[in-house]
């Protein structure tokens, strides 16, 4: 399950968030923790370097969920833009790559906050095609590109 | 907008203009009126929907009226033929999630789209309908959904399957009827359809073990092509293996060949999932592990950080149980120490610390030294903890490891990190006597330049206890007195107390300590002056404060037998008057503590935070509690208190666990009860114990709990008499009996009349291990030699066929309840023989050491040689009897 996808700018303002199966009352904690985590990990990081599980896993904040064993946050940074995933191990690394490549595709080049906001509607559609309540729905980026324009996929 | 050009990603100073800057809900709602225009401007409408989406994502909430208005306007957009706009409409309807009475407005439009000739309309309409629909509408569209599941267009089929997956939570009966269609979809040629169908099919059958097993059996024969579905199948297979291994112990492991085959799959995701599944098999053998470890080893040198992380994390877990199996990866693991991703590097280090052998410790430490400088404190703490464990595993290497710890102690670092290092040094000093002198000196060096008052005072306290027992206590005085000169008042006061302890324990130092203490009489802090005065009077021996040398030592080193919380409360309640504060008026009863806190406290590593006799602190609290109860106050000294044994399942109405307190002639069961129902108050709570299967025990007293309100733990006790000094065993069944009263949730008041009720609890046993205290020895060989062969008893036993050697070793350790020494509880994965060293104290305070030698033959028959040495012949025999029975 993909538990959360957060896209935030470097000031920590969230541009898009998708939580799946995280109780409402926990979201606020996760949100601030994940955004801080993203920002904390950015020092000296190259663009598109995948910061997998670069979290401070000794001190888990006050969540009933145990970060270390069950979930691994993962951060990808683009200029002034963080894409943060909170996922159950393994299966969803696939989803991560799909989401980031779809966003890059829509923006046409490595995304910035500005490009992202310009293409906001289309990015929302992409997320809608990729993941629904945590379950991965589509993974092929060409197919996603066609589906958001209501064009049938080519491969069948 | 075109001006926005940015080459350098990190030049944050450039001003950015957001298309949504200054966006305001009211204005957007006004703009949404364009949806009602007779001539729809599709582009504008799409822009407005984007703004609405942005607002919703920013956490703006619409009032009921606003949401309804927007929703109704949006439904008008179905008139437009613009494809892009239609896609946005589907999305915004899902985001607005209209309430049931509004849904009807779009139902017909969506139903029309669902039967459209354009497949993508159909897929989207299904998703939207299923998102906003309720049970009644679902029955109307069920027929279409069933058709959609087996539709030849994968987009439609996937949409229906994923919808089914989510609908299963709200309308399970309806979705369960689609089983046949879903089963057909599992055979689909489209990868994603197969994945979604498999997920849904498993979800439908998840409560039927046999059905899941059948599903796995049929699919593992090779019809699944999608890598994602393959990953799911591996997970389900592991689940089936777990459940089947509970029933059958013998024979080959089912489905292992399938998992092993997946290790050769072309998708990395599948390989990793299979490798993880194999490493997590219960009782996995080294032969089974080998292929999984081999693929994980290849991933260690992958260019993708995700794979490196996943592999090293899995290997790290394997290293905890099968360190020998992972040693083949050590070379690859060492190259990961310099990995840019610090999580990977830390996991590599901690794995190496677990798998390394004694001869490699020095080399490893050199590598870690370089690594430590560029990681965050949080990672450093993990490494420090691993080093502490390593030191306890290889006590002969303490010099290298202690030097490493002292070096990092001198470097920059935050409080938690420094505390972890100090705690580790303290643990090593306590467990390895040879390390004491050098360890204490390292701590002394540290307090010379320590910015943390808490750590300084804790170290001074520890120094006061351990320092006087060293060969040359005088060398510590300089460090301690420097604190009196250089530090803040809190540390100065601690230093004065430490000096006094040296004075009391080491006669030769006494006169010189007096000189130093007298200088403290002129300190500008009250506390420091008061302490100095007190100690000068006590140790000085003018008889005004304490009478004898024994009293002095008791005063300085004795345990403080009042609960501090109670003392604090009493002092706060004391009003200054002619009458002095009377310490004897402080209640000694320990207030009950929630279990969660107790558990948390028990998990904390012992270090400075815990008193020197760390493990006995809970026993101390229990002892005080029991002494305070008149019925049990005559039972004498408490020998042992067991860990709590749960008598209820998790999340039941009443949570009860029992702690077994063992005395020489008695056993007291302390039942810790929690009432988890807010609407109930329990009164007169007792436990009715049936001891018919514990013949040597006779019930003599019961202490009821008067009242047990919601979520406030309370205790009730039952005491039994047993033959003196005899390790009697037996089984006890328990029933919780009480009067239950209804509580009004609004006022919190309970009704006057209650009803008597009972609640059946699980049974528990008093076993031989309850009469054995786990007490470790730092050097087993020395301890073994010093006990001598006089009361040694040796015999051999056949343990019959066992699942593994490890299982046999664990079973015997648990049976005896003794402390494994020198890490001998870990059994190498493929070994045919093993020696385990145990130590403990038997009831009657008799020291016992045990040397167990195990051997296993090809038929898994385990034989054991048991050698026992103790201070008492009868006890050596008793240990043999325990095993023989």
PDB file of C-alpha atoms in Angstrom, chain B residues 5 63 109 364 433 437 659 740 761:
ATOM      1  CA  UNK B   5      13.829  30.687 -16.432  1.00  0.00           C
ATOM      2  CA  UNK B  63     -19.689  24.222   3.703  1.00  0.00           C
ATOM      3  CA  UNK B 109     -25.306  10.557 -16.574  1.00  0.00           C
ATOM      4  CA  UNK B 364      36.133  -3.176  11.585  1.00  0.00           C
ATOM      5  CA  UNK B 433      35.345  -6.420  35.640  1.00  0.00           C
ATOM      6  CA  UNK B 437      39.564   0.935  35.864  1.00  0.00           C
ATOM      7  CA  UNK B 659       3.041 -11.682  38.307  1.00  0.00           C
ATOM      8  CA  UNK B 740     -20.318  -4.442  37.907  1.00  0.00           C
ATOM      9  CA  UNK B 761      -9.320 -16.009  32.513  1.00  0.00           C
TER      10      UNK B 761
END
